[in-house]
Amino acid sequence: MRSSVVRDMFAVTSDPRTISFAGGHPGPEAFPVDELRSITDAIISKYGPAVFQYGSTEGHAPLRRNISALMQETYGLLHDPEDILVTSGSQQALYLLCRVFLNPGDLVITENPTYLGALNIFRSFLADIRTVEQDEEGMNISALEECLAELASGGQKPRFIYAIPSIHNPTGVTMSAERRSGLYDVADRYDIPVIEDDPYGMIRYDGLAVEPLKKLDARGRVIYVGSFSKTVSPGLRTGWIAAQSDIIRKCTIAKQGDDACSVTMAQFIISDFIESGAIYRQIERVKEMYREKRDIMAEALREMIPRASFNIPGGGLFLWVALPEELNAMDLLKKCLERHVAFVPGCNFYTDHGGANMLRLNFSFPSRDRIHEGLVRMAEIVEAELARSGVLN
Amino acid sequence: MRSSVVRDMFAVTSDPRTISFAGGHPGPEAFPVDELRSITDAIISKYGPAVFQYGSTEGHAPLRRNISALMQETYGLLHDPEDILVTSGSQQALYLLCRVFLNPGDLVITENPTYLGALNIFRSFLADIRTVEQDEEGMNISALEECLAELASGGQKPRFIYAIPSIHNPTGVTMSAERRSGLYDVADRYDIPVIEDDPYGMIRYDGLAVEPLKKLDARGRVIYVGSFSKTVSPGLRTGWIAAQSDIIRKCTIAKQGDDACSVTMAQFIISDFIESGAIYRQIERVKEMYREKRDIMAEALREMIPRASFNIPGGGLFLWVALPEELNAMDLLKKCLERHVAFVPGCNFYTDHGGANMLRLNFSFPSRDRIHEGLVRMAEIVEAELARSGVLN
């Protein structure tokens, strides 16, 4: 097992002087503190001891019903609450799925680049990770099909395909409808489950909501993983898996051994936050806040580091930035940390040697002023590096 | 992986008609609901967004300091807060330790019988579980030594010894001081870590506090696992590992992959509950409540099922009961569930075919009236079974 770069960065970013573009933290101003405080007080008053007792491994029954209602309301997705497992964050959801699906050496397919937290879990299970390239419409489906055909010709079959179809981490890309149905068809034809990781799907800033892959799922191939970390609170560690009964049953057994059940109080809080409708207002609030921060960062970046190139993501918490190829983001990070600025070098999202000049910048956590100040410092370092590497000569 | 019998029982016990002696649930009257409510409100007022943000994987720093202080105050045990990992219940603590220590087929030594939750985790890691018998003073140290010598002669070495020295689950036995030092010496001589699982050590009803094995630990062999589930709230899912730095570091990496961090709010609450001194009052309250329930159950059992034999445990939540050998506790359970009474048949705590006539009865959860009513029903069934088996003829 190796320590995740993102989490190691927590140590650096815990220094209050550090301006962190590194993690995936919500902005402190985004938490609905007063609402959560009154909900918490109300549920303790109303349910008393039940809020502090063990809960079932599957999760608090009203929360499972409310998650089902949320998926229906947001995506028009009908899913039986019985086939939902509440998890301790979507991190645990991915972990449990690996525990259920993977033996050492088993094949897993992911987009390249992809969420480094997922890569770290797959690696810790000693998975053999194969990757499929993506472009601005998402995963390259012909490449996926080629990959699967080649594996099949060698008698090999991946245990699952891991994908982030909506507002990909780190690229920000949302897979087109055509690619989604292509992905589903190929997975169906090759009889391979797809894990759809969807922490950002509900916080889309521009354009219409995109339907999750799960909505195409006539034959129960898609394992949907959701999270309240980016919409409500990551500290409440509440995520979920929506999948076929047999998968939910196996993940539940795995969860029994892992942490027995998730925190009862957190589940009561989130359940009430959905049921009262507060979550829909909160999602709108978060969208507005982060859209603005995204635009502030994009504008400052264009102005201060004009040689950086990037697309504007339609949602999520990150800009995915390419620097001139002469620059190495790991070297840059070292220098930036000396000036108390942190980010995640792009190479960490790749399984191969890709992404050396890429970096992922988070805009949800830092304040507007700190976004500006952090980019001022980065720009100075980038300029110096460019001069040193001869690009500016 | 197999589903734990205790947790499967949750389904049956969720029927409000069922009188459950099965789980390890605190009594609903034991939760300090009002205190927890004001603490929760106060911490949200005081710390605001921080209560809802991601925390570090190691755990909330003030909580780690307060756990260290609690161990010192209760046991005179000095342990660096830096070498404490906060876990999502002691279930996760055991799980992470297995993730760090075990490969499939690795040897593990436990007492026989032992906590079935631990056995289930060890089995899920495909461990080769070897057991050592115990008597009223705890683990038989000569038997342990014989077992280790035999393994060593075959070039084998267990990865760890798992023990519950204080108020054993299910037997209720507290290991004598002599046996503790024997266990430590043998483990030290054979260079094997000992996992000391201690969920009940702080809630001892009779006699003096017993020092944990960890206190003998001059050479860093003992991995102490603690829990707030039985003292404060199992729904807050807060436990800890206190061990050598290298083990804490490895468990922290394992936790990063598993659930990233434990619930921030729960950690703030428990931290404040210790720091304010409320935990010491709460432990006294719980002791008094459960001592009384223990005595009610013991008396009713003596009166109603006089052929049952058992010792009075000095703490913990269970009576460990032997029925006449003609009776089989699994058969009895089936009949009891029809009458809406649940318990855990003793065989589930054994790795061999032991304990067929044993049962574990929880007295912390049911009310006094229900303890009485449940035993009335059980007594009728036991009588009928004894008559059927010819014991009463």
Short mmCIF file of C-alpha atoms in Angstrom, two decimals, chain A residues 62-307:
data_model
loop_
_atom_site.label_atom_id
_atom_site.label_comp_id
_atom_site.label_asym_id
_atom_site.label_seq_id
_atom_site.Cartn_x
_atom_site.Cartn_y
_atom_site.Cartn_z
CA PRO A 62 -35.57 6.32 6.11
CA LEU A 63 -32.24 7.50 4.66
CA ARG A 64 -32.29 4.71 2.09
CA ARG A 65 -35.82 5.76 1.11
CA ASN A 66 -34.77 9.41 0.93
CA ILE A 67 -31.72 8.61 -1.20
CA SER A 68 -34.01 6.72 -3.55
CA ALA A 69 -36.33 9.75 -3.66
CA LEU A 70 -33.38 12.08 -4.30
CA MET A 71 -32.22 10.00 -7.26
CA GLN A 72 -35.73 9.99 -8.63
CA GLU A 73 -36.22 13.73 -8.13
CA THR A 74 -32.82 14.67 -9.57
CA TYR A 75 -32.37 12.16 -12.34
CA GLY A 76 -35.76 10.50 -12.79
CA LEU A 77 -34.01 7.34 -11.73
CA LEU A 78 -36.17 4.68 -10.09
CA HIS A 79 -34.26 2.48 -7.69
CA ASP A 80 -35.59 0.29 -4.90
CA PRO A 81 -34.46 1.59 -1.46
CA GLU A 82 -33.83 -2.04 -0.50
CA ASP A 83 -31.07 -2.12 -3.11
CA ILE A 84 -29.23 0.83 -1.61
CA LEU A 85 -26.37 0.42 0.85
CA VAL A 86 -25.38 3.46 2.91
CA THR A 87 -21.59 3.72 3.14
CA SER A 88 -19.10 5.74 5.20
CA GLY A 89 -18.43 8.12 2.33
CA SER A 90 -18.08 7.07 -1.30
CA GLN A 91 -14.51 6.14 -0.42
CA GLN A 92 -15.88 3.18 1.53
CA ALA A 93 -18.28 2.39 -1.33
CA LEU A 94 -15.33 1.94 -3.71
CA TYR A 95 -13.42 0.05 -1.06
CA LEU A 96 -16.25 -2.41 -0.42
CA LEU A 97 -16.78 -2.97 -4.13
CA CYS A 98 -13.09 -3.87 -4.46
CA ARG A 99 -13.39 -6.17 -1.48
CA VAL A 100 -16.32 -7.93 -3.17
CA PHE A 101 -14.99 -7.99 -6.76
CA LEU A 102 -11.21 -8.21 -6.63
CA ASN A 103 -8.62 -10.85 -5.99
CA PRO A 104 -4.93 -10.02 -6.41
CA GLY A 105 -4.05 -9.70 -10.08
CA ASP A 106 -7.63 -9.21 -11.24
CA LEU A 107 -8.16 -6.84 -14.15
CA VAL A 108 -9.83 -3.46 -13.77
CA ILE A 109 -10.47 -0.92 -16.52
CA THR A 110 -10.41 2.82 -15.85
CA GLU A 111 -10.26 6.01 -17.82
CA ASN A 112 -6.78 7.53 -18.11
CA PRO A 113 -6.29 9.80 -16.20
CA THR A 114 -8.68 9.06 -13.35
CA TYR A 115 -9.42 9.77 -9.68
CA LEU A 116 -6.25 8.95 -7.77
CA GLY A 117 -8.18 7.84 -4.68
CA ALA A 118 -9.73 5.07 -6.77
CA LEU A 119 -6.35 4.16 -8.28
CA ASN A 120 -4.90 3.86 -4.79
CA ILE A 121 -7.68 1.52 -3.69
CA PHE A 122 -7.31 -0.63 -6.82
CA ARG A 123 -3.55 -0.78 -6.24
CA SER A 124 -4.01 -1.74 -2.59
CA PHE A 125 -6.03 -4.75 -3.84
CA LEU A 126 -3.15 -5.55 -6.22
CA ALA A 127 -5.43 -5.09 -9.23
CA ASP A 128 -4.03 -5.11 -12.75
CA ILE A 129 -5.22 -1.70 -13.95
CA ARG A 130 -5.76 -1.22 -17.69
CA THR A 131 -6.68 2.19 -18.98
CA VAL A 132 -8.70 3.65 -21.83
CA GLU A 133 -7.95 7.10 -23.22
CA GLN A 134 -10.52 9.87 -23.14
CA ASP A 135 -11.13 13.07 -25.06
CA GLU A 136 -13.56 15.96 -24.67
CA GLU A 137 -16.53 13.62 -25.03
CA GLY A 138 -15.23 11.19 -22.44
CA MET A 139 -14.00 7.62 -22.68
CA ASN A 140 -12.96 6.46 -26.14
CA ILE A 141 -15.41 3.63 -26.74
CA SER A 142 -13.58 2.09 -29.70
CA ALA A 143 -10.44 1.94 -27.57
CA LEU A 144 -12.47 0.32 -24.79
CA GLU A 145 -13.84 -2.25 -27.20
CA GLU A 146 -10.39 -3.00 -28.61
CA CYS A 147 -9.03 -3.42 -25.12
CA LEU A 148 -11.82 -5.82 -24.15
CA ALA A 149 -11.53 -7.78 -27.40
CA GLU A 150 -7.82 -8.21 -26.92
CA LEU A 151 -8.27 -9.32 -23.35
CA ALA A 152 -11.05 -11.73 -24.39
CA SER A 153 -8.85 -13.24 -27.09
CA GLY A 154 -6.38 -14.05 -24.33
CA GLY A 155 -9.18 -15.55 -22.21
CA GLN A 156 -9.16 -12.58 -19.84
CA LYS A 157 -12.06 -10.56 -18.53
CA PRO A 158 -11.92 -7.46 -16.33
CA ARG A 159 -13.84 -7.63 -13.08
CA PHE A 160 -15.31 -4.19 -13.72
CA ILE A 161 -14.99 -0.92 -15.61
CA TYR A 162 -14.57 2.12 -13.32
CA ALA A 163 -15.86 5.36 -14.83
CA ILE A 164 -16.71 8.93 -13.80
CA PRO A 165 -19.12 9.87 -16.58
CA SER A 166 -20.30 13.19 -15.13
CA ILE A 167 -17.72 15.91 -14.48
CA HIS A 168 -14.74 13.64 -14.49
CA ASN A 169 -12.03 13.93 -11.83
CA PRO A 170 -9.52 15.32 -12.77
CA THR A 171 -10.44 16.26 -16.35
CA GLY A 172 -13.84 17.86 -15.75
CA VAL A 173 -15.18 16.15 -18.87
CA THR A 174 -18.80 14.99 -19.01
CA MET A 175 -19.26 11.95 -21.21
CA SER A 176 -21.59 12.58 -24.15
CA ALA A 177 -24.91 10.73 -24.40
CA GLU A 178 -23.59 8.78 -27.37
CA ARG A 179 -20.50 7.63 -25.50
CA ARG A 180 -22.59 6.69 -22.51
CA SER A 181 -24.80 4.42 -24.52
CA GLY A 182 -21.68 3.09 -26.27
CA LEU A 183 -20.09 2.31 -22.91
CA TYR A 184 -23.24 0.60 -21.71
CA ASP A 185 -23.58 -1.50 -24.84
CA VAL A 186 -19.97 -2.63 -24.81
CA ALA A 187 -20.10 -3.47 -21.09
CA ASP A 188 -23.31 -5.38 -21.68
CA ARG A 189 -21.93 -7.26 -24.67
CA TYR A 190 -18.81 -8.29 -22.76
CA ASP A 191 -20.83 -8.96 -19.59
CA ILE A 192 -18.79 -6.61 -17.39
CA PRO A 193 -20.19 -4.49 -14.52
CA VAL A 194 -19.59 -0.74 -14.65
CA ILE A 195 -18.94 1.23 -11.48
CA GLU A 196 -20.33 4.72 -12.07
CA ASP A 197 -18.67 7.07 -9.58
CA ASP A 198 -20.82 10.19 -9.36
CA PRO A 199 -19.78 12.60 -6.61
CA TYR A 200 -20.24 15.70 -8.76
CA GLY A 201 -23.22 14.89 -11.00
CA MET A 202 -25.66 16.86 -8.88
CA ILE A 203 -23.52 20.02 -8.80
CA ARG A 204 -23.43 21.03 -12.42
CA TYR A 205 -22.94 24.77 -12.97
CA ASP A 206 -23.63 25.13 -16.64
CA GLY A 207 -26.10 23.50 -18.96
CA LEU A 208 -28.69 20.88 -18.28
CA ALA A 209 -28.40 17.99 -15.89
CA VAL A 210 -26.95 14.92 -17.52
CA GLU A 211 -28.58 11.60 -16.86
CA PRO A 212 -26.40 9.08 -15.13
CA LEU A 213 -25.29 5.91 -16.89
CA LYS A 214 -27.40 4.06 -14.33
CA LYS A 215 -30.47 5.33 -16.14
CA LEU A 216 -29.62 3.24 -19.20
CA ASP A 217 -29.29 0.20 -17.01
CA ALA A 218 -31.98 -2.17 -18.25
CA ARG A 219 -29.97 -5.25 -17.36
CA GLY A 220 -28.47 -4.38 -13.98
CA ARG A 221 -24.90 -3.83 -15.13
CA VAL A 222 -24.30 -0.45 -13.51
CA ILE A 223 -23.22 0.01 -9.91
CA TYR A 224 -23.97 3.61 -9.01
CA VAL A 225 -21.86 5.26 -6.28
CA GLY A 226 -23.15 8.52 -4.81
CA SER A 227 -21.90 10.89 -2.12
CA PHE A 228 -23.09 13.73 0.08
CA SER A 229 -19.52 14.93 0.60
CA LYS A 230 -19.59 17.67 -2.01
CA THR A 231 -23.24 18.68 -1.63
CA VAL A 232 -23.76 18.61 2.15
CA SER A 233 -20.72 17.64 4.24
CA PRO A 234 -17.70 15.37 3.78
CA GLY A 235 -17.25 15.22 7.57
CA LEU A 236 -20.55 13.35 7.89
CA ARG A 237 -19.01 10.57 5.75
CA THR A 238 -22.18 9.52 3.99
CA GLY A 239 -22.27 7.96 0.57
CA TRP A 240 -24.17 5.12 -1.02
CA ILE A 241 -24.15 2.26 -3.49
CA ALA A 242 -27.24 1.69 -5.67
CA ALA A 243 -26.96 -1.63 -7.48
CA GLN A 244 -28.51 -5.04 -8.04
CA SER A 245 -29.61 -6.91 -4.91
CA ASP A 246 -26.88 -9.55 -5.06
CA ILE A 247 -24.13 -6.90 -5.18
CA ILE A 248 -25.75 -4.94 -2.35
CA ARG A 249 -25.96 -8.12 -0.29
CA LYS A 250 -22.27 -8.91 -0.79
CA CYS A 251 -21.21 -5.33 -0.07
CA THR A 252 -23.32 -5.40 3.10
CA ILE A 253 -21.48 -8.49 4.33
CA ALA A 254 -18.17 -6.77 3.54
CA LYS A 255 -19.33 -3.69 5.45
CA GLN A 256 -20.29 -5.82 8.49
CA GLY A 257 -16.66 -6.84 8.77
CA ASP A 258 -15.30 -3.39 8.00
CA ASP A 259 -17.14 -0.98 10.32
CA ALA A 260 -20.42 -2.78 11.21
CA CYS A 261 -22.54 0.28 10.37
CA SER A 262 -22.12 3.94 9.53
CA VAL A 263 -22.60 6.67 12.13
CA THR A 264 -26.27 6.66 13.10
CA MET A 265 -26.46 10.39 13.87
CA ALA A 266 -24.96 11.34 10.49
CA GLN A 267 -27.54 9.17 8.75
CA PHE A 268 -30.43 10.74 10.67
CA ILE A 269 -29.12 14.20 9.79
CA ILE A 270 -28.70 13.57 6.07
CA SER A 271 -32.04 11.77 5.91
CA ASP A 272 -33.82 14.75 7.39
CA PHE A 273 -31.85 17.16 5.23
CA ILE A 274 -33.20 15.40 2.14
CA GLU A 275 -36.73 14.86 3.42
CA SER A 276 -37.18 18.50 4.41
CA GLY A 277 -36.15 19.57 0.91
CA ALA A 278 -33.17 21.49 2.32
CA ILE A 279 -30.83 19.54 0.08
CA TYR A 280 -32.32 21.02 -3.09
CA ARG A 281 -31.80 24.58 -1.83
CA GLN A 282 -28.32 23.63 -0.67
CA ILE A 283 -27.38 22.22 -4.07
CA GLU A 284 -28.46 25.49 -5.70
CA ARG A 285 -26.41 27.49 -3.17
CA VAL A 286 -23.33 25.36 -3.74
CA LYS A 287 -23.66 25.64 -7.51
CA GLU A 288 -23.77 29.40 -7.35
CA MET A 289 -20.79 29.67 -4.98
CA TYR A 290 -18.57 27.28 -6.87
CA ARG A 291 -19.50 28.60 -10.31
CA GLU A 292 -18.31 31.97 -9.17
CA LYS A 293 -15.09 30.60 -7.70
CA ARG A 294 -14.46 28.60 -10.86
CA ASP A 295 -14.80 31.75 -12.93
CA ILE A 296 -12.54 33.74 -10.60
CA MET A 297 -9.85 31.10 -10.83
CA ALA A 298 -10.17 30.71 -14.60
CA GLU A 299 -9.93 34.43 -15.19
CA ALA A 300 -6.96 34.89 -12.85
CA LEU A 301 -5.22 31.93 -14.42
CA ARG A 302 -5.70 33.28 -17.96
CA GLU A 303 -4.35 36.61 -16.89
CA MET A 304 -1.46 35.49 -14.72
CA ILE A 305 -0.30 32.29 -16.38
CA PRO A 306 -1.25 32.88 -20.02
CA ARG A 307 0.73 29.86 -21.17
#
